[in-house]
Amino acid sequence: MHRRSVIICVFLIIIFVFSFMGCSFQSSGFFFRKDSGAASTKSKDTGSSSAETKGAKRETVRKCFVPEASGDVTYGEGAVSIDASHTDDGYVMVRYEGDAAKVKLQITAPGAVTYTYTLAIGSYETFPLSEGDGEYRLDVLENVRDDMYALAFSQDIQVKLQDEFKPFLYPNQYAWFTEKDDAVAYGIKLSEASSGDLDYVEQVYQYVITNIVYDEKLAATVTGGYLPDVDRTLQTKKGICFDYAALMVAMLRSQAIPTKLQIGYSGEAYHAWISVYLTESGWVDNIIEFDGKHWSLMDPTLAASNSRSALKKYIGDGKNYTVKYSY
């Protein structure tokens, strides 16, 4: 469906801007677990067991998924191009080449949840179709003035995923990575020293909470439209909640472990964290750390070296985490 409109609307983009300003004083919660009754946990993609077998080694993934605008299924008008060739893999690519200084993309999922993104100018970007099968509506919005946007192009697309995990294995705008990134290379290094998927998740977790500190200066100045750069986080060893989550997403997805970047609330505080899929546990919904013998509730933000006192009042004990968006 194509429609060109001169109707100027004030969309709820202010909410989107507010969300990441709210996130600015947070850092992320990462969670994973092993069900108490499971003898072992196997990853969907690697087949390796988390039951620690002496001498066992995880099968390291050398090539991560790469999104492609192949041109097989396209839509567009004027400055807007949409490549929907790989919706069955759980993503769509959008490019804007017009004159507007600011452009938004809104994707309304089958469950009526609307995801709002800031579009770059002149290049394709990748966006997840993270709510499963069904009809999605894509609206590209050009800024007119202030917070007022006009609808430039709209398209409905039907999505049928070939694999429910694919949206959470590809990179996207919120968690972008390639095989050339240092974060991916370091993930390979950690994987080579891991006995299985659970061990790898634990090693990534420990690396992040030990080495990445909360960036209070960035938290105080971050504005709407902020996007993580996983290699920048790795190199500077600091970031806000969004950076913590995106770095772990990159390191886990690039090793074929389905991972969601979750945006939502911890109590009243806007927050970013991740959820990891392990075959015998499914999607894990609690913030839990496994020390080899026991599971305990922990937000790795609080485990990071500089964040215990600054953030505990916002995160609490992790009981009030509410997911709003999954990327």
CSV table of C-alpha atoms in Angstrom, one decimal:
chain,number,residue,atom,x,y,z
A,1,MET,CA,0.0,0.0,0.0
A,2,HIS,CA,1.5,3.4,-1.1
A,3,ARG,CA,0.3,6.6,0.3
A,4,ARG,CA,1.7,10.1,0.1
A,5,SER,CA,0.5,12.6,2.6
A,6,VAL,CA,0.9,16.3,3.2
A,7,ILE,CA,-0.8,15.9,6.6
A,8,ILE,CA,1.6,17.1,9.2
A,9,CYS,CA,1.4,15.1,12.4
A,10,VAL,CA,3.1,15.4,15.8
A,11,PHE,CA,3.9,11.7,16.4
A,12,LEU,CA,4.9,10.4,19.7
A,13,ILE,CA,8.5,10.7,18.9
A,14,ILE,CA,8.9,12.7,22.0
A,15,ILE,CA,8.4,9.5,23.9
A,16,PHE,CA,11.2,7.9,21.9
A,17,VAL,CA,13.5,10.8,22.7
A,18,PHE,CA,12.5,10.7,26.3
A,19,SER,CA,13.1,6.9,26.5
A,20,PHE,CA,16.8,7.2,25.8
A,21,MET,CA,17.3,10.2,28.0
A,22,GLY,CA,15.7,8.2,30.7
A,23,CYS,CA,18.0,5.3,29.9
A,24,SER,CA,21.0,7.6,30.3
A,25,PHE,CA,21.3,7.0,34.1
A,26,GLN,CA,21.0,3.3,33.7
A,27,SER,CA,23.2,0.4,32.7
A,28,SER,CA,22.1,-3.0,31.7
A,29,GLY,CA,20.9,-6.2,33.2
A,30,PHE,CA,22.0,-9.3,31.5
A,31,PHE,CA,20.4,-12.6,32.3
A,32,PHE,CA,20.9,-16.3,31.7
A,33,ARG,CA,20.2,-19.5,33.6
A,34,LYS,CA,20.1,-23.3,33.6
A,35,ASP,CA,16.9,-25.0,34.7
A,36,SER,CA,17.5,-26.9,37.9
A,37,GLY,CA,16.1,-30.1,36.4
A,38,ALA,CA,18.2,-30.0,33.3
A,39,ALA,CA,21.2,-32.3,33.1
A,40,SER,CA,22.7,-30.2,30.2
A,41,THR,CA,21.8,-27.2,28.1
A,42,LYS,CA,22.5,-27.3,24.3
A,43,SER,CA,22.5,-24.3,22.0
A,44,LYS,CA,20.3,-24.5,19.0
A,45,ASP,CA,23.1,-23.6,16.6
A,46,THR,CA,26.3,-25.1,18.0
A,47,GLY,CA,25.0,-28.3,19.7
A,48,SER,CA,27.6,-27.8,22.5
A,49,SER,CA,26.6,-28.8,26.0
A,50,SER,CA,26.8,-26.6,29.1
A,51,ALA,CA,27.3,-29.6,31.3
A,52,GLU,CA,31.0,-29.3,31.9
A,53,THR,CA,32.7,-32.2,30.4
A,54,LYS,CA,36.4,-32.4,31.1
A,55,GLY,CA,38.3,-31.5,28.0
A,56,ALA,CA,35.2,-30.4,26.1
A,57,LYS,CA,35.5,-27.4,23.7
A,58,ARG,CA,32.8,-25.2,22.3
A,59,GLU,CA,32.5,-25.2,18.5
A,60,THR,CA,33.4,-21.6,17.6
A,61,VAL,CA,31.5,-19.8,14.9
A,62,ARG,CA,33.7,-18.1,12.4
A,63,LYS,CA,31.1,-16.4,10.2
A,64,CYS,CA,28.2,-14.3,11.5
A,65,PHE,CA,25.0,-13.5,9.7
A,66,VAL,CA,25.2,-10.5,7.3
A,67,PRO,CA,22.1,-8.6,6.2
A,68,GLU,CA,21.7,-7.9,2.5
A,69,ALA,CA,19.7,-5.6,0.4
A,70,SER,CA,19.5,-8.0,-2.5
A,71,GLY,CA,16.8,-6.2,-4.5
A,72,ASP,CA,14.5,-9.2,-4.9
A,73,VAL,CA,11.5,-7.5,-3.2
A,74,THR,CA,11.5,-3.7,-3.1
A,75,TYR,CA,9.2,-0.9,-2.4
A,76,GLY,CA,9.6,2.9,-2.4
A,77,GLU,CA,8.8,6.2,-3.8
A,78,GLY,CA,11.0,9.3,-4.3
A,79,ALA,CA,13.6,9.4,-1.6
A,80,VAL,CA,12.5,6.2,0.2
A,81,SER,CA,13.7,2.7,-0.7
A,82,ILE,CA,12.6,-0.4,1.2
A,83,ASP,CA,14.3,-3.8,0.6
A,84,ALA,CA,12.1,-6.6,1.9
A,85,SER,CA,13.9,-9.4,0.3
A,86,HIS,CA,14.8,-11.1,3.5
A,87,THR,CA,11.8,-10.7,5.8
A,88,ASP,CA,11.8,-14.5,6.2
A,89,ASP,CA,15.1,-14.0,8.0
A,90,GLY,CA,13.6,-11.5,10.3
A,91,TYR,CA,14.8,-8.1,9.0
A,92,VAL,CA,14.0,-5.3,6.6
A,93,MET,CA,16.4,-2.7,5.1
A,94,VAL,CA,15.4,1.0,4.6
A,95,ARG,CA,17.2,3.8,2.9
A,96,TYR,CA,16.4,7.5,2.7
A,97,GLU,CA,18.1,9.8,0.2
A,98,GLY,CA,16.0,13.0,0.4
A,99,ASP,CA,16.4,16.5,1.6
A,100,ALA,CA,15.0,16.3,5.1
A,101,ALA,CA,17.5,16.9,7.8
A,102,LYS,CA,15.8,14.4,10.2
A,103,VAL,CA,13.9,11.3,9.3
A,104,LYS,CA,12.1,8.7,11.4
A,105,LEU,CA,11.1,5.1,10.6
A,106,GLN,CA,8.1,3.7,12.5
A,107,ILE,CA,7.5,-0.1,12.3
A,108,THR,CA,4.1,-1.2,13.6
A,109,ALA,CA,4.3,-4.9,14.5
A,110,PRO,CA,1.4,-7.4,14.3
A,111,GLY,CA,0.6,-6.8,18.0
A,112,ALA,CA,0.2,-3.1,17.4
A,113,VAL,CA,3.4,-2.2,19.1
A,114,THR,CA,5.2,0.7,17.2
A,115,TYR,CA,9.0,0.8,17.1
A,116,THR,CA,10.4,4.2,16.2
A,117,TYR,CA,13.9,4.7,14.8
A,118,THR,CA,16.0,7.6,13.5
A,119,LEU,CA,17.1,7.0,9.9
A,120,ALA,CA,20.5,7.8,8.6
A,121,ILE,CA,20.7,9.7,5.3
A,122,GLY,CA,21.9,8.0,2.2
A,123,SER,CA,22.6,4.4,3.2
A,124,TYR,CA,20.6,1.2,3.9
A,125,GLU,CA,20.1,0.3,7.5
A,126,THR,CA,18.8,-2.9,9.0
A,127,PHE,CA,15.8,-3.2,11.3
A,128,PRO,CA,14.5,-6.3,13.0
A,129,LEU,CA,11.0,-7.8,12.6
A,130,SER,CA,11.1,-9.0,16.1
A,131,GLU,CA,7.4,-9.7,16.8
A,132,GLY,CA,7.1,-12.8,14.7
A,133,ASP,CA,4.8,-13.6,11.8
A,134,GLY,CA,2.1,-11.3,10.6
A,135,GLU,CA,1.6,-7.9,9.0
A,136,TYR,CA,4.0,-5.1,9.7
A,137,ARG,CA,3.5,-1.5,8.6
A,138,LEU,CA,6.5,0.7,7.8
A,139,ASP,CA,6.1,4.5,7.9
A,140,VAL,CA,8.9,6.8,6.8
A,141,LEU,CA,8.5,10.3,8.3
A,142,GLU,CA,10.2,13.5,7.2
A,143,ASN,CA,10.8,16.3,9.8
A,144,VAL,CA,9.1,19.5,8.9
A,145,ARG,CA,9.9,21.7,11.9
A,146,ASP,CA,10.4,21.2,15.6
A,147,ASP,CA,8.8,17.8,16.5
A,148,MET,CA,6.5,17.9,13.5
A,149,TYR,CA,6.8,15.2,10.9
A,150,ALA,CA,5.0,14.5,7.6
A,151,LEU,CA,4.4,11.0,6.3
A,152,ALA,CA,6.6,10.5,3.2
A,153,PHE,CA,5.9,6.8,2.5
A,154,SER,CA,4.0,3.9,4.0
A,155,GLN,CA,4.1,0.2,3.2
A,156,ASP,CA,2.5,-2.9,4.6
A,157,ILE,CA,4.5,-6.2,4.4
A,158,GLN,CA,3.5,-9.7,5.3
A,159,VAL,CA,6.2,-11.6,7.3
A,160,LYS,CA,6.6,-15.4,7.6
A,161,LEU,CA,9.8,-16.3,9.4
A,162,GLN,CA,11.7,-19.4,8.4
A,163,ASP,CA,13.2,-19.6,11.9
A,164,GLU,CA,11.8,-17.8,14.9
A,165,PHE,CA,15.4,-17.1,16.2
A,166,LYS,CA,16.7,-15.4,13.1
A,167,PRO,CA,15.7,-11.8,14.1
A,168,PHE,CA,17.9,-12.3,17.1
A,169,LEU,CA,21.0,-13.6,15.3
A,170,TYR,CA,21.4,-10.8,12.7
A,171,PRO,CA,22.9,-7.4,13.5
A,172,ASN,CA,20.6,-4.4,13.3
A,173,GLN,CA,20.7,-0.7,13.8
A,174,TYR,CA,20.6,-1.0,17.6
A,175,ALA,CA,23.2,-3.7,17.8
A,176,TRP,CA,25.4,-3.4,14.7
A,177,PHE,CA,28.4,-5.7,14.2
A,178,THR,CA,30.4,-7.2,11.4
A,179,GLU,CA,33.1,-9.9,11.2
A,180,LYS,CA,35.7,-7.1,11.0
A,181,ASP,CA,34.7,-5.7,14.5
A,182,ASP,CA,37.1,-6.2,17.4
A,183,ALA,CA,34.0,-7.2,19.5
A,184,VAL,CA,33.4,-10.1,17.2
A,185,ALA,CA,37.1,-11.1,17.2
A,186,TYR,CA,37.1,-11.0,21.0
A,187,GLY,CA,34.0,-13.2,21.1
A,188,ILE,CA,35.9,-15.7,19.0
A,189,LYS,CA,38.8,-15.6,21.5
A,190,LEU,CA,36.4,-16.2,24.4
A,191,SER,CA,34.6,-19.0,22.5
A,192,GLU,CA,37.8,-20.8,21.8
A,193,ALA,CA,38.4,-20.9,25.6
A,194,SER,CA,34.9,-22.1,26.4
A,195,SER,CA,33.6,-25.6,27.0
A,196,GLY,CA,30.1,-24.9,25.8
A,197,ASP,CA,27.5,-22.3,25.2
A,198,LEU,CA,26.7,-21.6,28.9
A,199,ASP,CA,30.4,-21.3,29.6
A,200,TYR,CA,30.7,-18.9,26.7
A,201,VAL,CA,27.8,-16.7,28.0
A,202,GLU,CA,29.4,-16.7,31.4
A,203,GLN,CA,32.8,-15.6,30.0
A,204,VAL,CA,31.2,-12.8,28.0
A,205,TYR,CA,29.2,-11.7,31.0
A,206,GLN,CA,32.3,-11.7,33.3
A,207,TYR,CA,34.3,-9.8,30.7
A,208,VAL,CA,31.7,-7.1,30.4
A,209,ILE,CA,31.1,-6.6,34.1
A,210,THR,CA,34.8,-6.7,34.9
A,211,ASN,CA,36.0,-4.3,32.1
A,212,ILE,CA,33.2,-2.0,31.1
A,213,VAL,CA,32.4,0.8,33.6
A,214,TYR,CA,29.4,3.1,33.6
A,215,ASP,CA,30.0,6.4,31.8
A,216,GLU,CA,28.4,9.0,34.0
A,217,LYS,CA,29.5,11.9,31.7
A,218,LEU,CA,27.7,10.3,28.7
A,219,ALA,CA,24.7,9.5,30.8
A,220,ALA,CA,24.4,13.2,31.8
A,221,THR,CA,24.6,14.4,28.2
A,222,VAL,CA,23.1,11.7,26.0
A,223,THR,CA,20.2,12.8,23.7
A,224,GLY,CA,17.5,11.0,21.7
A,225,GLY,CA,18.8,9.1,18.6
A,226,TYR,CA,21.9,7.8,20.4
A,227,LEU,CA,23.2,4.6,19.0
A,228,PRO,CA,25.8,2.2,20.5
A,229,ASP,CA,29.1,1.5,18.8
A,230,VAL,CA,30.2,-1.9,20.1
A,231,ASP,CA,33.9,-1.4,19.2
A,232,ARG,CA,33.9,2.1,20.8
A,233,THR,CA,32.6,0.5,24.0
A,234,LEU,CA,35.2,-2.2,23.8
A,235,GLN,CA,38.0,0.3,23.2
A,236,THR,CA,37.0,3.0,25.7
A,237,LYS,CA,35.8,0.4,28.2
A,238,LYS,CA,32.8,2.6,29.3
A,239,GLY,CA,29.2,3.1,28.3
A,240,ILE,CA,25.6,3.4,29.4
A,241,CYS,CA,22.9,0.7,29.6
A,242,PHE,CA,22.4,0.7,25.8
A,243,ASP,CA,26.2,0.2,25.2
A,244,TYR,CA,26.4,-2.7,27.7
A,245,ALA,CA,23.5,-4.5,26.1
A,246,ALA,CA,24.6,-3.9,22.5
A,247,LEU,CA,28.1,-5.2,23.2
A,248,MET,CA,26.8,-8.4,24.7
A,249,VAL,CA,24.3,-8.8,21.9
A,250,ALA,CA,27.1,-8.5,19.3
A,251,MET,CA,29.4,-11.0,21.1
A,252,LEU,CA,26.6,-13.5,21.6
A,253,ARG,CA,24.8,-13.3,18.3
A,254,SER,CA,28.0,-13.4,16.4
A,255,GLN,CA,28.6,-16.8,18.1
A,256,ALA,CA,25.1,-18.0,17.0
A,257,ILE,CA,23.5,-17.6,20.4
A,258,PRO,CA,20.0,-16.0,19.9
A,259,THR,CA,19.9,-12.8,22.0
A,260,LYS,CA,17.3,-10.1,22.4
A,261,LEU,CA,18.2,-6.5,23.2
A,262,GLN,CA,15.4,-5.5,25.5
A,263,ILE,CA,14.2,-2.0,26.2
A,264,GLY,CA,11.7,-1.4,29.0
A,265,TYR,CA,11.5,-0.4,32.6
A,266,SER,CA,13.0,-1.4,35.9
A,267,GLY,CA,10.4,0.0,38.2
A,268,GLU,CA,9.9,3.6,36.8
A,269,ALA,CA,13.4,3.8,35.3
A,270,TYR,CA,13.9,3.3,31.6
A,271,HIS,CA,16.5,0.6,31.0
A,272,ALA,CA,18.2,-1.7,28.5
A,273,TRP,CA,19.3,-5.3,29.0
A,274,ILE,CA,19.4,-8.6,27.2
A,275,SER,CA,17.7,-12.0,27.1
A,276,VAL,CA,19.5,-15.2,26.0
A,277,TYR,CA,18.1,-18.3,24.5
A,278,LEU,CA,19.3,-21.7,25.6
A,279,THR,CA,17.6,-24.8,24.2
A,280,GLU,CA,16.5,-26.5,27.4
A,281,SER,CA,15.7,-23.3,29.2
A,282,GLY,CA,14.1,-21.3,26.4
A,283,TRP,CA,14.1,-17.5,26.6
A,284,VAL,CA,15.3,-16.6,30.1
A,285,ASP,CA,13.2,-13.9,31.8
A,286,ASN,CA,15.0,-13.3,35.0
A,287,ILE,CA,18.2,-11.5,35.9
A,288,ILE,CA,20.3,-14.4,37.2
A,289,GLU,CA,24.0,-15.3,37.5
A,290,PHE,CA,25.3,-18.9,37.6
A,291,ASP,CA,28.5,-19.4,39.5
A,292,GLY,CA,28.9,-23.0,38.6
A,293,LYS,CA,26.9,-24.3,41.6
A,294,HIS,CA,24.3,-21.8,42.4
A,295,TRP,CA,22.0,-19.3,40.7
A,296,SER,CA,21.7,-15.8,42.2
A,297,LEU,CA,19.8,-12.7,41.3
A,298,MET,CA,22.2,-10.0,40.0
A,299,ASP,CA,22.1,-7.0,37.7
A,300,PRO,CA,25.6,-6.9,36.1
A,301,THR,CA,25.3,-3.1,36.1
A,302,LEU,CA,25.7,-3.4,39.9
A,303,ALA,CA,28.4,-5.9,39.5
A,304,ALA,CA,30.5,-3.4,37.4
A,305,SER,CA,33.2,-1.7,39.4
A,306,ASN,CA,31.8,1.9,39.5
A,307,SER,CA,28.1,1.5,39.5
A,308,ARG,CA,27.0,-0.1,42.8
A,309,SER,CA,26.0,3.0,44.7
A,310,ALA,CA,25.0,5.2,41.8
A,311,LEU,CA,22.5,2.9,40.2
A,312,LYS,CA,21.1,0.6,42.8
A,313,LYS,CA,18.4,3.0,43.7
A,314,TYR,CA,17.1,2.9,40.1
A,315,ILE,CA,17.5,-0.8,39.4
A,316,GLY,CA,16.4,-2.2,42.7
A,317,ASP,CA,16.5,-5.9,43.1
A,318,GLY,CA,15.4,-6.7,39.5
A,319,LYS,CA,11.9,-7.8,40.4
A,320,ASN,CA,10.2,-5.1,38.4
A,321,TYR,CA,11.6,-5.5,35.0
A,322,THR,CA,9.0,-4.9,32.3
A,323,VAL,CA,9.9,-5.4,28.6
A,324,LYS,CA,8.5,-2.7,26.2
A,325,TYR,CA,10.5,-3.4,23.0
A,326,SER,CA,12.6,-6.3,21.8
A,327,TYR,CA,15.3,-5.7,19.1
